[in-house]
Coordinates of C-alpha atoms in Angstrom, one line a residue:
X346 CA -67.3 -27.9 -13.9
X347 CA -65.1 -29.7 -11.1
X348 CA -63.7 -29.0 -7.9
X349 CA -60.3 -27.0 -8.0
X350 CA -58.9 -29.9 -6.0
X351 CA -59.9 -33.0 -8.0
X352 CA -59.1 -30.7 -11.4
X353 CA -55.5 -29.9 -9.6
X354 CA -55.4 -33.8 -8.7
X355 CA -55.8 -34.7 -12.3
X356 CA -53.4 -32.6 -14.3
X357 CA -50.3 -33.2 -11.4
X358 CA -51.2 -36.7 -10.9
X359 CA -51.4 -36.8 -7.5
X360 CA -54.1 -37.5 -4.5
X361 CA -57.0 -35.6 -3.7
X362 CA -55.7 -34.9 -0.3
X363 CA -52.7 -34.1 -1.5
X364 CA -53.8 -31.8 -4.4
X365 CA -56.3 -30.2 -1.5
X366 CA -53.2 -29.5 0.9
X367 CA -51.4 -27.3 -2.4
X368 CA -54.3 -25.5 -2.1
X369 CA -54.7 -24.8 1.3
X370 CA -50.9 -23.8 1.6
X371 CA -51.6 -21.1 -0.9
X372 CA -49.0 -21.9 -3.7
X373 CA -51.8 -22.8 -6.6
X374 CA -52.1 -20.2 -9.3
X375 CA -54.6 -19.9 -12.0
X376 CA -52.3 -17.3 -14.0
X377 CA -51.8 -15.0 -11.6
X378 CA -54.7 -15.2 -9.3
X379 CA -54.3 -17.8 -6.0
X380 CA -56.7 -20.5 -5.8
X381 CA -57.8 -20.0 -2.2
X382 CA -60.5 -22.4 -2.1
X383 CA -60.4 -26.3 -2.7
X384 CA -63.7 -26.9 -2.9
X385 CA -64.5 -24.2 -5.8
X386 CA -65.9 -25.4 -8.7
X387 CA -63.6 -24.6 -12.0
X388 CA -64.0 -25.0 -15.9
X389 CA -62.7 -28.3 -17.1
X390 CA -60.0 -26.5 -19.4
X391 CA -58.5 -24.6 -16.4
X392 CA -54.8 -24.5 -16.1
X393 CA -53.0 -24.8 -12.7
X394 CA -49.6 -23.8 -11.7
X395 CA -48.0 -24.5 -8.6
X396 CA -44.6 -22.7 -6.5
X397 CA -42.1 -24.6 -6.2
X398 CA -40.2 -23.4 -3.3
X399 CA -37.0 -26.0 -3.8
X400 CA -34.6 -23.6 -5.6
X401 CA -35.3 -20.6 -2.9
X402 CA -31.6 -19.0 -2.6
X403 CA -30.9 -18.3 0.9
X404 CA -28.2 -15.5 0.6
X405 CA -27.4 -15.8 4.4
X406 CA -29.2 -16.9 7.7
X407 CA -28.0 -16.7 11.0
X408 CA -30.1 -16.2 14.8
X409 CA -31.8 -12.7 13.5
X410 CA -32.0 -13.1 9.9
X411 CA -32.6 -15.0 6.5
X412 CA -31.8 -12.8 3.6
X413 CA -33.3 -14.8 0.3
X414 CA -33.1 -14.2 -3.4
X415 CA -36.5 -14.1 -4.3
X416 CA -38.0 -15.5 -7.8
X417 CA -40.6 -13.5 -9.9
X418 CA -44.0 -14.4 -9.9
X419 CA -43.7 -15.7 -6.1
X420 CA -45.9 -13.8 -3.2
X421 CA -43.7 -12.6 -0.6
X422 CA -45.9 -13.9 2.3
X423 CA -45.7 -17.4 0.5
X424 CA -41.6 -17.5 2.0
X425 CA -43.0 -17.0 5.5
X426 CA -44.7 -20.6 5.0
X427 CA -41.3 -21.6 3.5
X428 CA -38.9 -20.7 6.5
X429 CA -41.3 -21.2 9.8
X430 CA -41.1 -19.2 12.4
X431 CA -40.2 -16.4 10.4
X432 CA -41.6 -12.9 10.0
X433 CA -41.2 -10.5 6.9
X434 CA -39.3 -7.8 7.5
X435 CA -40.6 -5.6 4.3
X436 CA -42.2 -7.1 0.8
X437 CA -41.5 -7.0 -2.6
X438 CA -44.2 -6.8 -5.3
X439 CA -44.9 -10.2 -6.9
X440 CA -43.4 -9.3 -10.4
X441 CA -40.2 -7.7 -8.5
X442 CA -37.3 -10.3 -8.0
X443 CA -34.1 -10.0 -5.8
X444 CA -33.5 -9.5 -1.8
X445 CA -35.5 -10.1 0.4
X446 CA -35.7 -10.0 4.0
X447 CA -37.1 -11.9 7.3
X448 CA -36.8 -11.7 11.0
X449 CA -36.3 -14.8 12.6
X450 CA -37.4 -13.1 16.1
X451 CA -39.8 -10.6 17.6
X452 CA -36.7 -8.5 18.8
X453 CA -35.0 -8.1 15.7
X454 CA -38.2 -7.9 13.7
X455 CA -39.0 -4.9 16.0
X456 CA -35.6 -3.4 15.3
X457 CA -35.9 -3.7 11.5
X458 CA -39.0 -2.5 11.1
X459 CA -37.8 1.0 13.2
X460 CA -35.0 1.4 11.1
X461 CA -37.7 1.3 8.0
X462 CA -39.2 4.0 10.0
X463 CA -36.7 6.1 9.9
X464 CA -35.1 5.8 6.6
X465 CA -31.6 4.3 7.5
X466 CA -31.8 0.8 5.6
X467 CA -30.4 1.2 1.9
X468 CA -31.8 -0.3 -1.2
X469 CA -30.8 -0.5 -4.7
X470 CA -32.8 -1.6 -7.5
X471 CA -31.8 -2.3 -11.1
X472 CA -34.5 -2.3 -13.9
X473 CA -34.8 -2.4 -18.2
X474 CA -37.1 0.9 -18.9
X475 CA -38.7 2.0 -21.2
X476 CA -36.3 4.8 -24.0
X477 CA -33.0 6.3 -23.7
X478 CA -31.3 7.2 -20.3
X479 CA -28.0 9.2 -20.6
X480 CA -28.1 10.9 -17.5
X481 CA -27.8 11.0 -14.0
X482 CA -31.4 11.9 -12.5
X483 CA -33.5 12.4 -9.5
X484 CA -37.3 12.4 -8.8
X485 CA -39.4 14.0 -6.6
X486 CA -43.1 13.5 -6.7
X487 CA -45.2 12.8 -4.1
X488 CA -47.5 9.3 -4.3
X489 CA -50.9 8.2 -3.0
X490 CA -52.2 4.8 -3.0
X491 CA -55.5 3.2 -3.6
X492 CA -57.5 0.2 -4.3
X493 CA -59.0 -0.4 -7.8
X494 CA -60.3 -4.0 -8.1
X495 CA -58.9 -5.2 -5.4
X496 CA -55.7 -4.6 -6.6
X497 CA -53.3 -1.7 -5.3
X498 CA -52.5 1.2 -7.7
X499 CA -50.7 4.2 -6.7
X500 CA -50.1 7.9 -8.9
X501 CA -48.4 11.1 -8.5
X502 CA -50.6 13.2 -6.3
X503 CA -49.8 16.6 -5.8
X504 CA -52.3 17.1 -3.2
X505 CA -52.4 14.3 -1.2
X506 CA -49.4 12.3 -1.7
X507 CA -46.8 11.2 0.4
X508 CA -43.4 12.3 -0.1
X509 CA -41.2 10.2 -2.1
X510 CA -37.7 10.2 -4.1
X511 CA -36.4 7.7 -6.5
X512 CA -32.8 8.5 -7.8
X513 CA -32.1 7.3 -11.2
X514 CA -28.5 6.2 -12.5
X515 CA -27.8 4.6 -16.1
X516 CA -26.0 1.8 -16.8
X517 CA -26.1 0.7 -20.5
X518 CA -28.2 0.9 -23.4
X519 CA -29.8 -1.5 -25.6
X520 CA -31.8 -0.7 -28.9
X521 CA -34.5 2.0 -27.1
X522 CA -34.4 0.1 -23.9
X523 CA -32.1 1.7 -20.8
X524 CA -30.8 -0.5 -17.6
X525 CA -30.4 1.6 -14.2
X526 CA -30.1 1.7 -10.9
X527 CA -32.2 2.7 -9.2
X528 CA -32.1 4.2 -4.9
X529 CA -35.1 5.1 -3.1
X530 CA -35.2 6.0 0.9
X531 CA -39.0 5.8 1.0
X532 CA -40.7 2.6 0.3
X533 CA -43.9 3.7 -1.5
X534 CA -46.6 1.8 -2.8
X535 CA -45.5 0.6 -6.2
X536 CA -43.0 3.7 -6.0
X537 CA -40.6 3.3 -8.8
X538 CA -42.7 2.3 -11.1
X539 CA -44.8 5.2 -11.0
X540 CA -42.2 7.8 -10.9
X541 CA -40.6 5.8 -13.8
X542 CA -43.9 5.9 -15.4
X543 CA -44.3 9.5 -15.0
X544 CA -41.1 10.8 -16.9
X545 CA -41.9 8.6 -19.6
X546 CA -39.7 5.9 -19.2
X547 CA -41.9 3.1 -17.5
X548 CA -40.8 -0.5 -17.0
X549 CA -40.2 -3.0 -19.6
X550 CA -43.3 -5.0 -19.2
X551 CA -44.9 -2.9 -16.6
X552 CA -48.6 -2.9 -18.6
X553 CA -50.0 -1.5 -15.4
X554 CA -47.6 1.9 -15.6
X555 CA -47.6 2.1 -19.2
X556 CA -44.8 0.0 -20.6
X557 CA -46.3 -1.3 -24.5
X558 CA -43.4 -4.3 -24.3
X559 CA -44.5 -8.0 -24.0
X560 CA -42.0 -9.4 -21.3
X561 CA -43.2 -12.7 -19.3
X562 CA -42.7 -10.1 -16.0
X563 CA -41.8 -6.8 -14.9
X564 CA -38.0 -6.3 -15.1
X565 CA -37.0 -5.1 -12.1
X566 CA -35.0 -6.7 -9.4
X567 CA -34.3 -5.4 -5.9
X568 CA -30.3 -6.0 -6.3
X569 CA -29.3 -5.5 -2.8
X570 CA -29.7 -3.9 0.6
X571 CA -28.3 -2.8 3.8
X572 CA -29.8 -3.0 7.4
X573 CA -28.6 -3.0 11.0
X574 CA -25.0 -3.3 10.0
X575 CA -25.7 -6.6 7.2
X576 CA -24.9 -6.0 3.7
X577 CA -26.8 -8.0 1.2
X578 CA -27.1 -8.7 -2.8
X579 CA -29.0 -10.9 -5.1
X580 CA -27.6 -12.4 -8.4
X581 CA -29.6 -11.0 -10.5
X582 CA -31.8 -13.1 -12.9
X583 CA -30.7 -13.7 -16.6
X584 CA -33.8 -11.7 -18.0
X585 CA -32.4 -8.7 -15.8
X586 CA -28.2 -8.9 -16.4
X587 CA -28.7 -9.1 -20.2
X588 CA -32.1 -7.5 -21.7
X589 CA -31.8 -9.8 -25.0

């Protein structure tokens, strides 16, 4: 057993201080668990992984706003560190790649976050799922969230969910995997995976939802948005344009 710092010093070949100031930025991984504290002892054998925030692709950036396409497997509250100063306007699961948006001031962060409010930003996702998808469809099932080891984990819940609608279009076919698009105007908790999970058609890679495919994340990318008059789309990611 070592300290996480002097084990991370080791394998990067770099300083203690230096492998002790990754850590306390908050961009070492152990899988996908954040190493939060330096001084923790780890197995010898561990494996650390660090961010890299170099190839960040800012889509725009002017006085209000930095629109960025964001990589899989990143934390959204990681590209606050990145671009200082700046404020997240909304998040993106960790998995999820694809727009992403921050406020560069209080003003405009307040303005963004009331158009959230009341349901006039658009946002398109596209995602490989699980079967066949002919068909134009929309669904409409309310969701709750909870906790469950710390993690969050939402479900349809007739009772006490919140309202939420996912519309559903196809766009090809591959084998028994479907690509769509996918428009929500709620922002749920994890929302289109669960409604993609309850029809049956979860994810590609979504273990959490249901999805018995191996992939190295969950394929879905948040392919553009609009808000407050800007227009924005991410590229998306080769493991999202062409399944295989």
């Amino acid at each position: 057993m070592e300290n996480a710092y002097k084990l991370l010093a080791i394998q990067k070949n770099i300083s203690n201080s230096k492998a002790k100031e990754l850590i306390d930025r908050g961009i070492v991984y152990i899988g996908d668990q954040k190493v939060k504290i330096a001084r923790g002892l780890m197995d010898d054998d561990v494996h650390f992984r660090v961010e890299d925030f170099s190839d960040i692709e800012v889509i725009f950036e002017d006085f209000d706003i930095i629109a960025v396409n964001k990589p899989a497997m990143m934390d959204s509250y990681d590209l606050e560190k990145k671009f200082e100063g700046s404020h997240l306007i909304h998040r993106l699961d960790r998995e999820t790649s694809g727009v992403l948006l921050l406020a560069k001031n209080e003003e405009f962060l307040a303005q963004a976050i009331d158009a959230f409010k009341k349901r006039v930003v658009v946002k398109e996702y596209v995602a490989w799922i699980e079967g066949i998808v002919y068909e134009e469809m929309e669904i409409k099932l309310p969701i709750s969230t909870y906790k469950r080891g710390g993690k969050a984990f939402s479900k349809v819940d007739m009772k006490l969910g919140k309202s939420a609608i996912t519309k559903v279009k196809p766009q090809e076919i591959q084998g028994k995997k479907s690509k769509v698009s996918l428009f929500i105007e709620s922002g749920r908790t994890h929302q289109i995976r669960v409604h993609l999970s309850s029809i049956n058609h979860p994810i590609v890679g979504d273990s959490q939802y249901g999805s018995k495919t191996s992939s190295k994340r969950i394929l879905l990318h948040a392919k553009a948005i609009s808000l407050l008059g800007y227009n924005f789309e991410a590229r998306e990611p080769k493991e999202i344009y062409k399944y295989k």
